[in-house]
PDB file of C-alpha atoms in Angstrom:
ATOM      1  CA  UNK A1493      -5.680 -20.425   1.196  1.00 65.00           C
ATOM      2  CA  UNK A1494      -2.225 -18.937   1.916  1.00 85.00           C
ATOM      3  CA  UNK A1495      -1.447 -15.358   1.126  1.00 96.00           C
ATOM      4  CA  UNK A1496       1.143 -13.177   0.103  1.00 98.00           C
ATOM      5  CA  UNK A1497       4.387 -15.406   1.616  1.00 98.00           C
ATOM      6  CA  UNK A1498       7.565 -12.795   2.619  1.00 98.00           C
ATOM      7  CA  UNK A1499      10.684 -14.028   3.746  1.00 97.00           C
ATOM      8  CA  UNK A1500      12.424 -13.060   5.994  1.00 98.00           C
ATOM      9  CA  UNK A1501      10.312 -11.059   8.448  1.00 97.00           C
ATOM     10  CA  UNK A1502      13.225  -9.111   9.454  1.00 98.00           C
ATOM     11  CA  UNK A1503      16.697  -8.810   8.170  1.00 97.00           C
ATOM     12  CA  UNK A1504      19.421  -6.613  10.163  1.00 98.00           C
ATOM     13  CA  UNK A1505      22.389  -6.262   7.911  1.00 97.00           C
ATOM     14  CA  UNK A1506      25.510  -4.198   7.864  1.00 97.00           C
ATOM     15  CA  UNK A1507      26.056  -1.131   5.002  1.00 97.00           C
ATOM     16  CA  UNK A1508      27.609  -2.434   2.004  1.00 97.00           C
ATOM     17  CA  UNK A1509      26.067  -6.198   2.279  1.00 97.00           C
ATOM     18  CA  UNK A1510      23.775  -7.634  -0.066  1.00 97.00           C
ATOM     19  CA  UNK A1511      20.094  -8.353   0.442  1.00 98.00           C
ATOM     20  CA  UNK A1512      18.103 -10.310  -1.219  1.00 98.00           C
ATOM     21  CA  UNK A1513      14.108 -10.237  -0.399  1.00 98.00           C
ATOM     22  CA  UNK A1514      11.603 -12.730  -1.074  1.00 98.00           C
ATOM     23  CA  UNK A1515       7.949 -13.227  -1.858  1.00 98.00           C
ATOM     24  CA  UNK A1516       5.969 -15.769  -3.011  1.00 98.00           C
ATOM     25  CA  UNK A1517       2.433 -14.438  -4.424  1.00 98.00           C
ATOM     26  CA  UNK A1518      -1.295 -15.755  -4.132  1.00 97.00           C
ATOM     27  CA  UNK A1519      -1.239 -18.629  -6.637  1.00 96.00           C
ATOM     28  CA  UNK A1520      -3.238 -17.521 -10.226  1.00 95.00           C
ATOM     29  CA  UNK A1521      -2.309 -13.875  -9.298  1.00 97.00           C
ATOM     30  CA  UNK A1522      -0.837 -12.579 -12.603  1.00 96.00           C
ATOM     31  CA  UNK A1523       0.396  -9.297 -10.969  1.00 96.00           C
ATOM     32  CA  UNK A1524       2.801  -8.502  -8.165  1.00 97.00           C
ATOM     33  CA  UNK A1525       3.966  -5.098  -6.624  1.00 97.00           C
ATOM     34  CA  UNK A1526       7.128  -4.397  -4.443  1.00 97.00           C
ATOM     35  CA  UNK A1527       6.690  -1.801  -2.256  1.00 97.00           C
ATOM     36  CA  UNK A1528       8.336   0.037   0.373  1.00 97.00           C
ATOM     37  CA  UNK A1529       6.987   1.927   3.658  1.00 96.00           C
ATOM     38  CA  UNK A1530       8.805   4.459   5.844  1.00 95.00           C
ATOM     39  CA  UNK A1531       7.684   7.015   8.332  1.00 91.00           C
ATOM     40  CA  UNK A1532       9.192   9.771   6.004  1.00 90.00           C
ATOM     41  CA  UNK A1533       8.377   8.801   2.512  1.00 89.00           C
ATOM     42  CA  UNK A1534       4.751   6.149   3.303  1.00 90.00           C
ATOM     43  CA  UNK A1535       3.916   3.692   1.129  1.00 93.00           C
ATOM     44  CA  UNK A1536       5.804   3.843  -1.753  1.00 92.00           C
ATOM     45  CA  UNK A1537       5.835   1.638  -5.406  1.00 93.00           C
ATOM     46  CA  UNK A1538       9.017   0.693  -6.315  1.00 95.00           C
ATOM     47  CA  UNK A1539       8.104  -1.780  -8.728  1.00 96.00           C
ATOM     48  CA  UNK A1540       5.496  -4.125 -10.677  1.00 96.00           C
ATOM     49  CA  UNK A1541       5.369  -7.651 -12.777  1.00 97.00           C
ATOM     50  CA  UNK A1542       2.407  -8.569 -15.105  1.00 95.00           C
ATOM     51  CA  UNK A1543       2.381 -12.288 -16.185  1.00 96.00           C
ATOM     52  CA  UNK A1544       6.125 -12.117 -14.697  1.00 96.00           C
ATOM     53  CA  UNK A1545       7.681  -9.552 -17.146  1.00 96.00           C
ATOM     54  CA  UNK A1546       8.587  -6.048 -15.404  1.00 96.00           C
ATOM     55  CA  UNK A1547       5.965  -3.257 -16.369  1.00 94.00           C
ATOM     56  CA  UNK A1548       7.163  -0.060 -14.488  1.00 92.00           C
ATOM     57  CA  UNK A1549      10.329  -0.154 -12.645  1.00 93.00           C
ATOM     58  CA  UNK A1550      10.290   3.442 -11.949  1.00 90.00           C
ATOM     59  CA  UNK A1551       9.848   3.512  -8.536  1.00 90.00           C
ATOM     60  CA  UNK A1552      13.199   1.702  -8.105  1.00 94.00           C
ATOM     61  CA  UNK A1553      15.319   4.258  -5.691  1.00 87.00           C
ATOM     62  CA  UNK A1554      18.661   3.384  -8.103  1.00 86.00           C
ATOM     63  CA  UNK A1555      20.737   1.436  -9.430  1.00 91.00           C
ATOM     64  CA  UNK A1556      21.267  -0.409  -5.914  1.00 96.00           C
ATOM     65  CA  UNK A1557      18.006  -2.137  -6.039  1.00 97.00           C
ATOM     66  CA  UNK A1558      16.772  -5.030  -8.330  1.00 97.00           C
ATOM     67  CA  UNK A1559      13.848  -7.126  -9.149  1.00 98.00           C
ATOM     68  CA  UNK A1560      13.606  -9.880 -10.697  1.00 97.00           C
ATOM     69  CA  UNK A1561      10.197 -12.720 -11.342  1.00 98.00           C
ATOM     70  CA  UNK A1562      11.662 -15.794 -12.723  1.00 97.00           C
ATOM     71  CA  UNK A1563       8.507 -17.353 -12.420  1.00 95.00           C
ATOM     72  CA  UNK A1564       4.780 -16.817 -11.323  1.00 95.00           C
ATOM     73  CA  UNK A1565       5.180 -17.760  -7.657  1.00 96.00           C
ATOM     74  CA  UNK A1566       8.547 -16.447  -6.903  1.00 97.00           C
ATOM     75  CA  UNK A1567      10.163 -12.750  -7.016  1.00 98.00           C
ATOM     76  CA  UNK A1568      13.055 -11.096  -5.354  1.00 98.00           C
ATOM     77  CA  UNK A1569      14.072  -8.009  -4.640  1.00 98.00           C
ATOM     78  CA  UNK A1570      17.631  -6.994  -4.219  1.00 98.00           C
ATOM     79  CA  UNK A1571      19.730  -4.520  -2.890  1.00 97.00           C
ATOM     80  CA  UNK A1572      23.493  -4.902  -3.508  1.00 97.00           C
ATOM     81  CA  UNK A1573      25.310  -2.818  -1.512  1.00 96.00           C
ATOM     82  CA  UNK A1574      22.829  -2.006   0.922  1.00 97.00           C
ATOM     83  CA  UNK A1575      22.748   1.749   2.878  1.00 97.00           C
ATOM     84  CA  UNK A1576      21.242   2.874   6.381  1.00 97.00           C
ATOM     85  CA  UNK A1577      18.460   4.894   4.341  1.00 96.00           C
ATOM     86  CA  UNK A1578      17.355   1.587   2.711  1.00 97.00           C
ATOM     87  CA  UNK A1579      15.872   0.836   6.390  1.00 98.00           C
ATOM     88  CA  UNK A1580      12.231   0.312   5.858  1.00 98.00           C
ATOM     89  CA  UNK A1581       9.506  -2.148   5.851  1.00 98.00           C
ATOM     90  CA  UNK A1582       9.156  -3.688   2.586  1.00 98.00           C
ATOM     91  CA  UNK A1583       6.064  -4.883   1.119  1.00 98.00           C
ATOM     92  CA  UNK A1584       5.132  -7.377  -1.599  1.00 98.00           C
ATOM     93  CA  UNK A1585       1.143  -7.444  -2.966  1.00 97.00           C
ATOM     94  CA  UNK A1586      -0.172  -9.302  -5.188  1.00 97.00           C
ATOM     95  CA  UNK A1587      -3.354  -9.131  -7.766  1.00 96.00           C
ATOM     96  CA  UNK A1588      -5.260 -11.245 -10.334  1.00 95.00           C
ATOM     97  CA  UNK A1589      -4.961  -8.386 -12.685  1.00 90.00           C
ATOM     98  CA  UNK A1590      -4.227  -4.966 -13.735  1.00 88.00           C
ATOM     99  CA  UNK A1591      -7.522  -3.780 -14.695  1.00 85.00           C
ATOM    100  CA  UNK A1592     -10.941  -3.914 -12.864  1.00 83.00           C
ATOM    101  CA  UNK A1593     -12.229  -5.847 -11.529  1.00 83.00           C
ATOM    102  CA  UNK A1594      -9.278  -7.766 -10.579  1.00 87.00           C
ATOM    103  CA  UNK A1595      -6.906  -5.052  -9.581  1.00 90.00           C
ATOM    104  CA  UNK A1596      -7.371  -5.315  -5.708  1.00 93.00           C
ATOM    105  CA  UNK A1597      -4.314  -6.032  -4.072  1.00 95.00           C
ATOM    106  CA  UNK A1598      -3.403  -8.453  -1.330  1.00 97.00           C
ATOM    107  CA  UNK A1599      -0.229  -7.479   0.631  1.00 98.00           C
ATOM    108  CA  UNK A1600       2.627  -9.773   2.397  1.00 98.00           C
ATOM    109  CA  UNK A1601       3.365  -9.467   6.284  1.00 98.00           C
ATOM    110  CA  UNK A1602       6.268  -7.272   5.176  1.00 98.00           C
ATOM    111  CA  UNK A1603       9.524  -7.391   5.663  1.00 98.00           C
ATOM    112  CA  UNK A1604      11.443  -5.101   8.219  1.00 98.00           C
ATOM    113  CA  UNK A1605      14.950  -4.783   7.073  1.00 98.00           C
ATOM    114  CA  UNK A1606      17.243  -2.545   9.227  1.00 98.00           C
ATOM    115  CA  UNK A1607      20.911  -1.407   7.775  1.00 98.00           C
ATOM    116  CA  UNK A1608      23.515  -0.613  10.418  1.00 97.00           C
TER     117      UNK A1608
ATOM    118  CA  UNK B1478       4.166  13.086 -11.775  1.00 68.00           C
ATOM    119  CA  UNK B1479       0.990  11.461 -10.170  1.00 73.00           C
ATOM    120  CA  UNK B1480       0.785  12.744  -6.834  1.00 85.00           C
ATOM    121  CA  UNK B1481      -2.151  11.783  -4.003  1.00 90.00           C
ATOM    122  CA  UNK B1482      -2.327  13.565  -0.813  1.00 92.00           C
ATOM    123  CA  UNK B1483      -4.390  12.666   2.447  1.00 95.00           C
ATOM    124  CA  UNK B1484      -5.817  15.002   5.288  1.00 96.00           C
ATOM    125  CA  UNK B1485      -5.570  14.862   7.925  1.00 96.00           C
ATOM    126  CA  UNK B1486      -2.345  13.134   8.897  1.00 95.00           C
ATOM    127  CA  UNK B1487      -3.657  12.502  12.469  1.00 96.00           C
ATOM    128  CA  UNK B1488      -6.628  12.069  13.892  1.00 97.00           C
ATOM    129  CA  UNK B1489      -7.460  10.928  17.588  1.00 97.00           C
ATOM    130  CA  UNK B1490     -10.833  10.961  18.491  1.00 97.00           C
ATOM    131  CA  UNK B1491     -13.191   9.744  21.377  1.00 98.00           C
ATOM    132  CA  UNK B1492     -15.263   6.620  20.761  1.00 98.00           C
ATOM    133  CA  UNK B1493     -18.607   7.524  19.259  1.00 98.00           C
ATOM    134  CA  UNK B1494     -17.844  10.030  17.325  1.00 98.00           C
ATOM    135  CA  UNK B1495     -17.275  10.269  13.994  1.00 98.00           C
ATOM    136  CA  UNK B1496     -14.158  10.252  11.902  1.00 97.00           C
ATOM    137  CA  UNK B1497     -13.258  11.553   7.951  1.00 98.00           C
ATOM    138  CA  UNK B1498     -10.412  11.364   6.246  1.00 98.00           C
ATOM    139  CA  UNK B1499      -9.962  13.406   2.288  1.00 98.00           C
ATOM    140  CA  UNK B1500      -7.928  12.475  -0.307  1.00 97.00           C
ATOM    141  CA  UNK B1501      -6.844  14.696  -3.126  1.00 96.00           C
ATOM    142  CA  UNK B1502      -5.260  13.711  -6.511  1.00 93.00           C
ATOM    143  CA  UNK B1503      -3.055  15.942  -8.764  1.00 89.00           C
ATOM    144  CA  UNK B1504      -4.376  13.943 -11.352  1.00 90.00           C
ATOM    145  CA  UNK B1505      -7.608  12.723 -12.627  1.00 92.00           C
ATOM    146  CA  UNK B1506      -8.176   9.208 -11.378  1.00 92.00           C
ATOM    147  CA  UNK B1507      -9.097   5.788 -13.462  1.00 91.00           C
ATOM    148  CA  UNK B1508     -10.308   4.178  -9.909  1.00 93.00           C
ATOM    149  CA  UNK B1509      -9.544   4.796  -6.155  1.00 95.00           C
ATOM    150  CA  UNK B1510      -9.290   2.264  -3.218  1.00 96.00           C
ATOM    151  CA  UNK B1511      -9.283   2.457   0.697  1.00 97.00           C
ATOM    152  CA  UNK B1512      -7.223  -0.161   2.370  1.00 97.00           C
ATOM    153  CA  UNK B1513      -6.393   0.036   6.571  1.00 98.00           C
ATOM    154  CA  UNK B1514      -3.171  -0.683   7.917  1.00 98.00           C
ATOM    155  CA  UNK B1515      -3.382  -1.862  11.383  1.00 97.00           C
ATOM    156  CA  UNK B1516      -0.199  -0.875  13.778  1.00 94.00           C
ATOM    157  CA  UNK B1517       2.232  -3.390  13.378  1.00 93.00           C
ATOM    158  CA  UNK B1518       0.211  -4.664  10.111  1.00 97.00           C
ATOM    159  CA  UNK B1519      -0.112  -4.573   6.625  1.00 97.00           C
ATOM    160  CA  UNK B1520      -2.326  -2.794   4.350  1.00 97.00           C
ATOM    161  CA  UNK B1521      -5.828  -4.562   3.955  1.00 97.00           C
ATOM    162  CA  UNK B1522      -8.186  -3.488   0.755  1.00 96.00           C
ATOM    163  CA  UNK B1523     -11.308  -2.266   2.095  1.00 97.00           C
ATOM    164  CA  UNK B1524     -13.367  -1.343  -1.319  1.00 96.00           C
ATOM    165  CA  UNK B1525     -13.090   0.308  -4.765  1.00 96.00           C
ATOM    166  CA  UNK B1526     -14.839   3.071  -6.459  1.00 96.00           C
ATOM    167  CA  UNK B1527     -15.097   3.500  -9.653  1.00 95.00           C
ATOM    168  CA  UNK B1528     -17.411   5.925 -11.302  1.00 96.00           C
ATOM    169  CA  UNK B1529     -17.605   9.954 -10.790  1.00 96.00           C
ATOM    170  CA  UNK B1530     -19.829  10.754  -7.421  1.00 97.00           C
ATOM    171  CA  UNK B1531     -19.813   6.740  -6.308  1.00 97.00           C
ATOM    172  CA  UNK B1532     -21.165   6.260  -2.809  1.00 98.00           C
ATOM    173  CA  UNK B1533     -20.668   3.629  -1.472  1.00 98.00           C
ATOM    174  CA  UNK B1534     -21.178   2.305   2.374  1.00 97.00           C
ATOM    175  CA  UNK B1535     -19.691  -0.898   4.707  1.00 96.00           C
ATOM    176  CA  UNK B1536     -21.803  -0.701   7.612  1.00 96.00           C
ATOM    177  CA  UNK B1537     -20.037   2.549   9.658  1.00 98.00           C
ATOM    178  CA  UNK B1538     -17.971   3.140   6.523  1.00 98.00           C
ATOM    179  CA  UNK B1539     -19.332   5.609   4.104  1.00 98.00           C
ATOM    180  CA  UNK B1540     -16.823   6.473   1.029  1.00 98.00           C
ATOM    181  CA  UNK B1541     -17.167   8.766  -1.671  1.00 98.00           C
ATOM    182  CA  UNK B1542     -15.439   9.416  -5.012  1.00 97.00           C
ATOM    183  CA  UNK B1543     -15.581  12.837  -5.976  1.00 96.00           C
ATOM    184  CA  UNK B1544     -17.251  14.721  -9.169  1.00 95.00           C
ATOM    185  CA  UNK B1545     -14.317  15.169 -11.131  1.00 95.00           C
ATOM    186  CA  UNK B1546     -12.447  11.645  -9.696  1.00 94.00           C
ATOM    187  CA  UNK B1547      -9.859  13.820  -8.220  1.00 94.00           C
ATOM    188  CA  UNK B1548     -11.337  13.213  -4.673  1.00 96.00           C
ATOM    189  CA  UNK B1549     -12.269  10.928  -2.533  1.00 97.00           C
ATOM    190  CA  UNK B1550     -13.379  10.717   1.362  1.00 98.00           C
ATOM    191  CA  UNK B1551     -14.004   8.222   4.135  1.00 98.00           C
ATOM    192  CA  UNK B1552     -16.086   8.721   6.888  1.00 98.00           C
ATOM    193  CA  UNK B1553     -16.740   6.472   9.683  1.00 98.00           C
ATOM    194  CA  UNK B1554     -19.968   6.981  12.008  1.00 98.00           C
ATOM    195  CA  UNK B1555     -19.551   6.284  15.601  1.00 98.00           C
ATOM    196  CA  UNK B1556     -16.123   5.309  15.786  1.00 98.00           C
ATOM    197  CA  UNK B1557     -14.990   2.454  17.979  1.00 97.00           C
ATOM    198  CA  UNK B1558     -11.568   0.877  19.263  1.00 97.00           C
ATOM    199  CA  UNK B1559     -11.045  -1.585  16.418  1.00 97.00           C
ATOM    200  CA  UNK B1560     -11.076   0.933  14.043  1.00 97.00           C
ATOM    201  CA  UNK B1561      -7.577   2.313  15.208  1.00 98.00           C
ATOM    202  CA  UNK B1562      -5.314   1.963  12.477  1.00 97.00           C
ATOM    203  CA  UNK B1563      -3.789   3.820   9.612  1.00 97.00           C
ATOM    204  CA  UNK B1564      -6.228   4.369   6.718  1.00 98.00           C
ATOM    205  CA  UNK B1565      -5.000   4.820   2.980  1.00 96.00           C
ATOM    206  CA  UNK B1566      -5.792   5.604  -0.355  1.00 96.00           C
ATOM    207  CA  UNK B1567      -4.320   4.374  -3.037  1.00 94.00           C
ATOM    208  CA  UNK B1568      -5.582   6.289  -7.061  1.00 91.00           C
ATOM    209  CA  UNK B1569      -5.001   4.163 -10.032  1.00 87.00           C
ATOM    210  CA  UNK B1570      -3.885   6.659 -12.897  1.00 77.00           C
ATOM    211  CA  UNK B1571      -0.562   6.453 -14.861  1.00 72.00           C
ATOM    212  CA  UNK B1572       0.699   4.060 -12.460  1.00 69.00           C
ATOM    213  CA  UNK B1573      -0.604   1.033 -10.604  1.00 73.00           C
ATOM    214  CA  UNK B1574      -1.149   2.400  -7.516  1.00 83.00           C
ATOM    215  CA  UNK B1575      -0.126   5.832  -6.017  1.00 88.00           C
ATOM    216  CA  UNK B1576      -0.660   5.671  -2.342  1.00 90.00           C
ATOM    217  CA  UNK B1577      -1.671   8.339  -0.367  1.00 92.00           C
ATOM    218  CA  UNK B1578       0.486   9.360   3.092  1.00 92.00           C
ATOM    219  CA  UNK B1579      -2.363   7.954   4.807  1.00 95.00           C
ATOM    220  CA  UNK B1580      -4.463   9.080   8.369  1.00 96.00           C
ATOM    221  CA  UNK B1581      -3.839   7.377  11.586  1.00 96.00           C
ATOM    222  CA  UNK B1582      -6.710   7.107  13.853  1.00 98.00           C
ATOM    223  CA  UNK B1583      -6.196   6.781  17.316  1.00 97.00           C
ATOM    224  CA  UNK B1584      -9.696   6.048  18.636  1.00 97.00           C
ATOM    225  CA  UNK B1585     -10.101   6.778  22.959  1.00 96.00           C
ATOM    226  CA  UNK B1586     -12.250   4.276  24.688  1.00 94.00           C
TER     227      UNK B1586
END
């Protein structure tokens, strides 16, 4: 079975562009996670979908960054206009559920976005 | 807010011996996983705990949820080269997941 599907792998970009991540989850997961991962801050949450509606968007850095789940086996995340401190590695993950036992997640390849 | 925090940050140790990472919540925890992050990779769940004092073992991996489900640990016996990597936890509380900073292992053959 696939996994966790991220596109791109890498995206170099200049400040003020727009970026638009992408991840497809494990088909029949009901929950996906957007996370981000630098050497300064780790792994961080930014935000989570149950059954495609948004449940905690508090992670989201600001007003910058959106998230959207249209459907169950798409979401994007967005950053419009991008900065050099959005450089990271961003992760998507994706579970069956919320609650136990189903809450283990299964995380993308990441993808490595670098803002000149 | 929730708040999970991982000692030590680094650890490099000679293969064979033994390796333990802690992991300390500001909160008291619903659950608490372990995932590894190889360099280069992404995280990969290694198990779940559940209830207060769980033990719980994967052949050289011995993990431990705390008393008071505050805590947690993961020890490995007799390290060796493939476990190099970056080793997380992540407590389930108010939010989803809270990761902790996480210990890299460098293991010397």
């Amino acid at each position: 079975d696939a996994g966790v599907i991220q596109s791109p792998r890498h995206e170099v970009t200049e400040m003020g562009q727009e970026v638009t991540l992408r991840c497809k989850p494990i088909s029949g997961h009901n929950s996906l996670f957007w996370y981000r991962q630098t050497m300064m801050r780790g792994l961080e949450l930014l935000i989570y979908f149950n059954n495609n509606v948004p449940i905690d968007d508090s992670g989201m850095p600001e007003d910058r960054f959106s998230a959207k789940m249209p459907n169950a086996s798409f979401s994007t995340l967005k950053i419009q206009p991008s900065e050099p401190r959005d450089s990271a590695v961003y992760f998507c993950a994706s579970s069956r559920g919320l609650t136990l036992p189903y809450n283990e997640q299964f995380f993308g390849p990441g993808t490595r976005l670098t803002v000149l | 807010g929730q708040q999970v925090m991982q000692i030590p940050q680094y650890q490099h140790v000679q293969e064979g011996e033994d390796f333990t990472t802690y992991c300390n919540s500001s909160t008291t925890l619903s659950n608490i996983q372990w995932y590894k992050q190889r360099p280069g990779g992404h995280p990969v769940f290694l198990i779940q705990l559940v209830k207060s004092g769980e033990v719980k073992k994967q052949k050289r991996l011995t993990f431990q949820f705390g008393e008071a489900k505050k805590n947690s640990s993961l020890h490995i016996t007799a390290t060796q080269t493939t476990d190099v990597g970056t080793y997380f936890c992540a407590g389930t509380g108010r939010r989803a997941l809270t990761f902790g900073s996480g210990t890299r292992l460098q293991v010397q053959p």
